[in-house]
Coordinates of C-alpha atoms in Angstrom, one line a residue:
M1 CA 42.2 70.8 94.6
N2 CA 42.9 67.8 92.4
I3 CA 46.0 69.4 90.8
V4 CA 47.2 70.5 94.2
S5 CA 46.9 66.9 95.4
K6 CA 48.7 65.6 92.3
V7 CA 51.6 68.0 92.9
N8 CA 51.8 67.0 96.5
E9 CA 51.3 63.2 96.1
V10 CA 53.0 62.5 92.8
I11 CA 55.7 65.1 92.4
L12 CA 56.4 65.6 96.1
P13 CA 55.1 62.5 97.8
E14 CA 56.6 63.5 101.2
A15 CA 54.0 66.3 101.5
N16 CA 50.8 64.2 102.1
D17 CA 48.5 66.5 103.9
P18 CA 45.7 67.4 101.5
Q19 CA 44.8 70.6 103.5
Y20 CA 48.1 72.3 102.9
I21 CA 50.6 72.8 100.2
S22 CA 54.4 73.0 100.6
E23 CA 56.5 75.8 99.4
N24 CA 58.1 73.7 96.7
S25 CA 54.7 72.4 95.6
F26 CA 53.4 75.9 95.3
I27 CA 56.2 76.9 93.1
I28 CA 55.8 73.9 90.8
L29 CA 52.1 74.4 90.7
N30 CA 52.5 78.0 89.4
K31 CA 55.1 76.8 86.9
M32 CA 52.6 74.3 85.6
Y33 CA 49.9 77.1 85.3
A34 CA 52.4 79.3 83.4
E35 CA 53.4 76.5 81.0
Q36 CA 49.8 75.8 80.3
G37 CA 49.1 79.5 79.6
R38 CA 46.8 79.7 82.7
H39 CA 48.0 83.1 83.7
E40 CA 44.6 84.1 85.1
S41 CA 45.0 81.2 87.7
I42 CA 48.3 82.6 88.8
W43 CA 46.9 86.1 89.2
G44 CA 43.8 84.7 91.0
I45 CA 46.1 83.2 93.6
L46 CA 48.1 86.4 94.0
R47 CA 44.8 88.4 94.3
A48 CA 43.6 86.0 97.0
F49 CA 46.7 86.9 99.0
H50 CA 46.2 90.6 98.5
Y51 CA 49.0 91.2 95.9
T52 CA 48.7 94.1 93.5
N53 CA 49.8 94.3 89.8
S54 CA 53.3 95.4 91.0
L55 CA 53.5 92.2 93.2
S56 CA 53.4 94.2 96.4
L57 CA 50.8 93.8 99.1
N58 CA 47.8 96.0 98.9
D59 CA 47.9 99.0 101.2
K60 CA 44.3 98.4 102.4
F61 CA 45.5 95.0 103.6
L62 CA 48.6 96.3 105.2
Y63 CA 47.0 99.4 106.8
P64 CA 43.3 98.7 107.4
H65 CA 41.3 101.7 108.8
L66 CA 41.3 102.1 112.5
D67 CA 39.4 105.0 113.9
V68 CA 41.5 106.6 116.6
H69 CA 40.5 109.7 118.5
P70 CA 43.3 112.3 118.9
N71 CA 43.2 111.8 122.7
S72 CA 43.0 108.1 122.6
S73 CA 45.9 105.6 122.4
V74 CA 46.1 102.2 120.8
E75 CA 47.1 98.9 122.6
L76 CA 47.2 95.2 121.9
S77 CA 44.0 93.3 122.3
P78 CA 43.8 89.8 123.9
T79 CA 43.7 88.4 120.3
G80 CA 46.9 90.3 119.5
Y81 CA 48.7 89.0 122.6
R82 CA 47.7 85.4 121.7
F83 CA 49.1 85.8 118.1
L84 CA 52.4 87.3 119.3
V85 CA 52.9 84.6 122.0
D86 CA 52.2 81.9 119.5
L87 CA 54.6 83.5 117.0
F88 CA 57.3 83.6 119.7
L89 CA 56.8 80.0 120.6
K90 CA 56.9 78.9 117.0
F91 CA 60.3 80.4 116.3
D92 CA 61.9 79.6 119.7
K93 CA 63.2 76.4 118.1
D94 CA 65.6 75.5 120.9
N95 CA 63.0 76.2 123.6
D96 CA 65.4 78.3 125.7
G97 CA 63.0 81.1 126.3
G98 CA 64.7 83.6 124.0
L99 CA 64.9 84.4 120.3
N100 CA 68.5 84.4 119.2
D101 CA 69.7 86.3 116.1
E102 CA 69.0 83.4 113.8
E103 CA 65.5 82.7 115.2
L104 CA 64.7 86.4 115.0
A105 CA 65.9 86.7 111.4
N106 CA 63.8 83.6 110.5
L107 CA 60.7 85.1 112.1
F108 CA 61.0 88.3 110.1
L109 CA 61.8 86.6 106.8
P110 CA 58.3 87.3 105.4
T111 CA 58.6 91.0 106.2
P112 CA 60.8 93.9 105.0
G113 CA 63.0 93.2 108.1
I114 CA 63.2 94.5 111.6
P115 CA 60.9 97.5 111.8
K116 CA 62.6 100.9 111.4
L117 CA 60.9 102.0 114.6
W118 CA 62.6 99.2 116.4
Q119 CA 66.0 100.2 115.0
E120 CA 65.3 103.8 116.2
S121 CA 64.5 102.5 119.7
Q122 CA 67.9 100.6 119.7
F123 CA 66.2 97.3 119.9
P124 CA 66.9 94.9 121.7
S125 CA 68.5 97.1 124.3
S126 CA 65.1 98.7 124.8
I127 CA 63.7 95.6 126.4
V128 CA 64.3 92.8 128.9
R129 CA 66.5 90.0 127.6
N130 CA 67.4 86.6 129.0
E131 CA 70.8 85.7 130.5
E132 CA 72.3 85.0 127.0
G133 CA 71.1 88.4 125.8
Y134 CA 68.4 87.0 123.6
V135 CA 64.9 88.5 123.2
S136 CA 62.7 87.1 126.0
L137 CA 58.9 86.6 125.7
Q138 CA 58.6 89.4 128.3
G139 CA 60.7 91.7 126.2
W140 CA 59.0 90.6 122.9
L141 CA 55.5 91.6 124.2
A142 CA 56.9 94.8 125.6
Q143 CA 58.4 95.8 122.3
W144 CA 55.2 95.3 120.5
N145 CA 53.3 97.3 123.1
L146 CA 55.9 100.1 122.6
T147 CA 55.4 99.9 118.8
T148 CA 51.7 99.9 119.0
F149 CA 51.7 102.9 121.3
L150 CA 54.1 105.0 119.2
D151 CA 52.8 103.9 115.7
H152 CA 50.0 101.4 115.5
R153 CA 50.2 101.4 111.7
T154 CA 53.6 99.7 111.9
T155 CA 52.0 97.0 114.1
L156 CA 49.2 96.5 111.6
E157 CA 51.7 96.3 108.7
Y158 CA 53.8 93.7 110.4
L159 CA 50.9 91.6 111.6
A160 CA 49.8 91.4 107.9
F161 CA 53.3 90.3 106.9
L162 CA 53.6 87.8 109.7
G163 CA 50.3 86.0 108.8
F164 CA 47.7 87.3 111.3
D165 CA 44.6 85.4 110.0
E166 CA 41.7 86.9 111.9
E167 CA 40.2 88.5 108.8
S168 CA 41.7 91.9 109.6
S169 CA 44.7 92.9 111.7
V170 CA 42.7 95.5 113.5
K171 CA 41.3 92.7 115.6
A172 CA 44.8 92.5 117.2
L173 CA 44.4 96.0 118.5
R174 CA 42.1 98.0 120.8
V175 CA 41.6 101.8 121.0
T176 CA 41.3 103.3 124.5
K177 CA 38.7 105.8 125.5
P178 CA 39.6 109.5 124.7
R179 CA 41.4 111.3 127.5
K180 CA 39.1 113.7 129.3
I181 CA 40.1 117.2 130.3
R182 CA 38.6 118.5 133.5
Q183 CA 38.8 121.9 135.3
K184 CA 39.1 122.9 138.9
Q185 CA 40.3 126.1 140.6
G186 CA 40.4 127.7 137.2
K187 CA 43.0 125.1 136.1
Q188 CA 42.7 122.4 133.5
Y189 CA 43.9 118.9 134.2
R190 CA 43.6 115.4 132.8
G191 CA 40.9 113.1 134.0
A192 CA 41.5 109.7 135.7
V193 CA 42.4 106.8 133.4
N194 CA 40.7 103.4 133.8
D195 CA 41.1 101.5 130.6
R196 CA 44.8 101.8 129.6
N197 CA 47.7 99.4 130.2
V198 CA 50.5 101.3 128.5
F199 CA 51.9 104.6 129.9
N200 CA 54.6 106.9 128.6
C201 CA 57.0 108.8 130.9
F202 CA 59.5 111.5 129.9
V203 CA 62.7 111.5 132.1
L204 CA 64.1 115.0 132.5
G205 CA 67.0 116.4 134.4
A206 CA 70.4 118.0 134.3
P207 CA 73.4 116.2 132.6
K208 CA 74.9 113.6 135.0
S209 CA 71.7 113.6 137.1
G210 CA 71.4 109.8 136.6
K211 CA 68.8 109.6 133.8
T212 CA 70.5 107.0 131.7
S213 CA 71.4 104.8 134.7
L214 CA 67.7 105.0 135.7
L215 CA 66.7 103.6 132.3
E216 CA 69.4 100.9 132.4
S217 CA 68.3 99.8 135.9
F218 CA 64.7 99.7 134.8
I219 CA 65.5 97.3 132.0
S220 CA 68.3 95.1 133.4
G221 CA 68.6 95.9 137.1
S222 CA 72.2 97.1 136.6
Y223 CA 73.9 100.1 135.1
S224 CA 77.2 101.4 133.9
E225 CA 79.1 103.7 136.2
V226 CA 81.0 105.2 133.3
Y227 CA 79.3 108.5 132.3
S228 CA 78.4 108.9 128.6
P229 CA 76.3 111.9 127.6
T230 CA 73.0 111.1 125.9
I231 CA 72.9 112.6 122.4
K232 CA 70.1 110.8 120.7
P233 CA 66.8 110.1 122.5
R234 CA 66.7 106.8 124.3
I235 CA 63.6 104.8 125.0
C236 CA 62.8 101.5 126.9
V237 CA 59.7 99.6 127.9
K238 CA 58.9 97.0 130.5
D239 CA 56.0 95.5 132.3
I240 CA 55.7 96.3 136.0
E241 CA 53.4 94.9 138.7
L242 CA 51.2 97.4 140.5
R243 CA 49.7 97.2 143.9
G244 CA 47.0 94.6 143.9
G245 CA 48.9 92.4 141.3
K246 CA 47.7 94.1 138.1
Q247 CA 50.4 94.5 135.5
C248 CA 50.9 97.3 132.9
Y249 CA 53.6 98.5 130.6
L250 CA 55.7 101.6 131.4
I251 CA 57.7 103.4 128.7
L252 CA 60.6 105.6 129.8
E253 CA 62.0 108.2 127.4
E254 CA 65.3 110.2 127.8
L255 CA 65.1 113.0 125.3
G256 CA 68.8 113.8 124.8
E257 CA 69.6 116.8 122.6
L258 CA 66.1 116.8 121.2
E259 CA 64.7 117.8 124.6
P260 CA 64.0 121.5 123.6
A261 CA 62.2 120.5 120.4
I262 CA 60.1 117.8 122.1
L263 CA 59.1 120.0 125.0
E264 CA 57.9 122.7 122.5
N265 CA 55.9 120.1 120.6
K266 CA 52.3 119.9 121.9
Q267 CA 51.5 116.7 120.2
R268 CA 54.6 114.9 121.8
L269 CA 53.7 116.3 125.2
D270 CA 50.1 115.1 124.8
S271 CA 51.4 111.6 124.3
C272 CA 53.4 111.9 127.6
D273 CA 51.4 110.6 130.5
V274 CA 53.8 111.6 133.3
I275 CA 57.1 113.5 133.7
C276 CA 59.9 112.2 135.9
Y277 CA 62.0 115.2 137.0
T278 CA 65.3 113.9 138.2
Y279 CA 68.2 115.6 140.0
D280 CA 71.4 114.4 141.6
S281 CA 70.9 114.8 145.4
S282 CA 74.7 114.7 145.8
D283 CA 75.4 117.5 143.4
P284 CA 74.4 121.0 144.8
S285 CA 73.8 122.6 141.4
S286 CA 71.7 119.8 139.9
F287 CA 68.2 120.9 141.0
Q288 CA 68.5 124.5 139.6
Y289 CA 68.4 122.9 136.1
L290 CA 64.8 121.7 136.8
V291 CA 63.8 125.1 138.1
E292 CA 65.0 126.9 135.0
L293 CA 63.6 124.2 132.7
R294 CA 60.1 124.5 134.2
Q295 CA 60.3 128.3 134.1
K296 CA 61.1 128.2 130.4
Y297 CA 58.4 125.7 129.4
S298 CA 55.9 126.3 132.2
K299 CA 53.0 126.7 129.9
M300 CA 53.6 123.3 128.3
L301 CA 54.7 121.4 131.4
D302 CA 52.2 122.5 134.0
D303 CA 49.5 120.3 132.5
V304 CA 51.4 117.1 132.7
P305 CA 51.4 114.9 135.9
S306 CA 54.8 115.1 137.5
I307 CA 57.0 113.2 140.0
F308 CA 60.2 114.7 141.4
V309 CA 63.0 112.3 142.1
A310 CA 66.3 112.8 144.0
L311 CA 68.6 110.3 142.5
K312 CA 71.9 108.9 143.9
A313 CA 70.4 108.9 147.4
D314 CA 73.0 106.4 148.6
L315 CA 75.6 109.3 148.4
D316 CA 75.9 112.2 150.8
K317 CA 73.0 114.6 150.3
Q318 CA 73.9 118.2 149.5
E319 CA 72.0 121.4 150.0
Q320 CA 70.9 122.6 146.5
R321 CA 72.3 125.9 145.3
A322 CA 68.9 126.7 143.7
D323 CA 66.4 129.5 143.9
V324 CA 64.3 127.3 146.2
Q325 CA 65.0 123.9 147.9
P326 CA 63.4 120.8 146.3
E327 CA 61.0 120.2 149.2
N328 CA 59.7 123.8 149.2
Y329 CA 59.5 123.8 145.4
T330 CA 57.3 120.7 145.3
R331 CA 55.2 121.9 148.2
D332 CA 54.5 125.2 146.4
L333 CA 53.3 123.1 143.4
F334 CA 51.0 121.0 145.7
L335 CA 53.1 117.9 144.8
S336 CA 54.6 115.2 147.0
S337 CA 58.2 115.8 148.2
P338 CA 60.9 114.3 145.9
L339 CA 61.4 110.6 146.2
H340 CA 64.9 109.6 147.3
I341 CA 66.0 106.9 145.0
S342 CA 69.2 104.9 144.4
N343 CA 69.8 102.5 141.6
A344 CA 71.4 100.3 144.3
W345 CA 68.1 100.1 146.2
T346 CA 65.8 97.8 144.2
T347 CA 62.8 98.4 146.4
S348 CA 63.0 102.2 146.0
L349 CA 63.3 101.8 142.2
H350 CA 60.2 99.7 142.0
E351 CA 58.3 102.1 144.2
L352 CA 59.2 104.9 141.8
F353 CA 57.9 103.1 138.8
I354 CA 54.7 102.3 140.6
Q355 CA 54.3 106.0 141.6
L356 CA 54.9 107.1 138.0
V357 CA 52.0 104.8 136.8
D358 CA 49.8 106.0 139.7
A359 CA 50.4 109.6 138.6
A360 CA 49.5 108.7 135.0
K361 CA 46.3 107.0 136.1
T362 CA 45.2 109.7 138.6
P363 CA 46.5 112.9 137.2
S364 CA 44.7 115.2 139.6
A365 CA 46.9 114.0 142.4
A366 CA 50.1 114.9 140.5
T367 CA 49.4 117.9 138.4
P368 CA 51.6 120.9 139.2
G369 CA 49.6 123.8 140.8
L370 CA 46.5 121.7 141.5
E371 CA 45.6 121.1 145.1
T372 CA 45.5 117.4 145.9
Q373 CA 41.8 117.0 146.5
T374 CA 40.6 114.2 144.3
D375 CA 37.8 115.2 142.1
S376 CA 34.5 113.2 142.6
A377 CA 34.4 112.2 138.9
D378 CA 38.0 110.9 139.2
L379 CA 37.0 108.9 142.2
E380 CA 34.1 107.2 140.3
N381 CA 36.5 106.4 137.5
L382 CA 39.0 105.0 140.0
K383 CA 36.3 102.8 141.6
H384 CA 35.3 101.5 138.2
F385 CA 38.9 100.6 137.5
L386 CA 39.4 98.8 140.8
V387 CA 36.2 96.8 140.2
T388 CA 36.6 95.9 136.6
G389 CA 40.4 95.4 136.5
G390 CA 42.2 95.2 133.2
A391 CA 41.5 92.2 130.9
V392 CA 44.3 93.0 128.5
G393 CA 46.8 93.2 131.4
V394 CA 45.6 89.8 132.7
M395 CA 46.0 88.4 129.1
A396 CA 49.6 89.5 129.0
I397 CA 50.3 87.7 132.3
F398 CA 48.4 84.7 131.2
S399 CA 50.4 84.6 127.9
V400 CA 53.6 84.2 129.9
F401 CA 52.1 81.5 132.0
I402 CA 51.0 79.6 128.8
W403 CA 54.6 79.9 127.5
R404 CA 56.0 78.6 130.7
G405 CA 53.6 75.7 130.8
L406 CA 54.3 74.7 127.2
R407 CA 58.0 75.0 127.8
S408 CA 57.8 72.7 130.8
A409 CA 55.7 70.2 128.7
K410 CA 58.4 70.1 126.1

């Protein structure tokens, strides 16, 4: 410590805090060690910060073991939320509630750059941004929830790069309970969920049914009226408020041209909590696409909770030229009639998002072909959920309140 103090106080007198060492002092210190032939001291420092012989970070440090059951998901813990909120506040230098390009670049300087997963999700268009188009705290937390849900190893890696200092980055995450599979009337279905705060929804439907506009409205409250076919999969994430005030995160995925491959992939479907089947209620041939899609992939799709949605409900409703009309089709599946939604009706959109999460939480009420009589075990799980609430969801809300308070104080 004496040599560190000497470097700070004599060579760089402006850095007078004995508990810390500046970047310039650190470089000078190691130059001194090298000139004195004390190479073991340099390597000792590097080892203390988890560097290997190749001067790369140790894989065990970047990717600590986290035991995840195949039917479980991974989410941020309250500790993880606190770290990410603090990180956002630290780099929001102008205190405008958003990370601009320069601030975002500075934040990711210690890392390999913006995560590849973020680039694939078309970040930042995947999240809520402020009026200037900068990454908001709401969107920042949502993007990390999306990352953790899709690939928790990426989250662990970047937490290590970004200086998470709670011994191990696994403390920033939590593993949910494994999904239970129940059986009734000779049909398997998913058990109720009571400990999750992040849910994934596939949005399916015919071209021009309004899927992309639905995703755009979900994130920004507005959408483009110019039709552009979706080629690559598109994904977005946002926090929503449920009945009772609890908040959770909903991920919407439009599959694009990869739809057939994804629907044939059991692992990808297992990660889907609910399917939103959309059709254009003003286009008479739109619903038949869903009928044929479900016929083709019935074995895979019948196990996933489902909500049917009639989009563009502000336009004149047309009778569907389909094998069966939507209301009769959903009734035969023991599902609720299609919700009539318009992107111009904010209330109807919010109700849709709530129902999607409700279906994911209580699959027995939205599983095709399963009569809607709630299983007693599911009722017990639901009661437990209502009593205990969700600590992590509350932490997310509290984090935003902390940020607002600090911003006002500044």
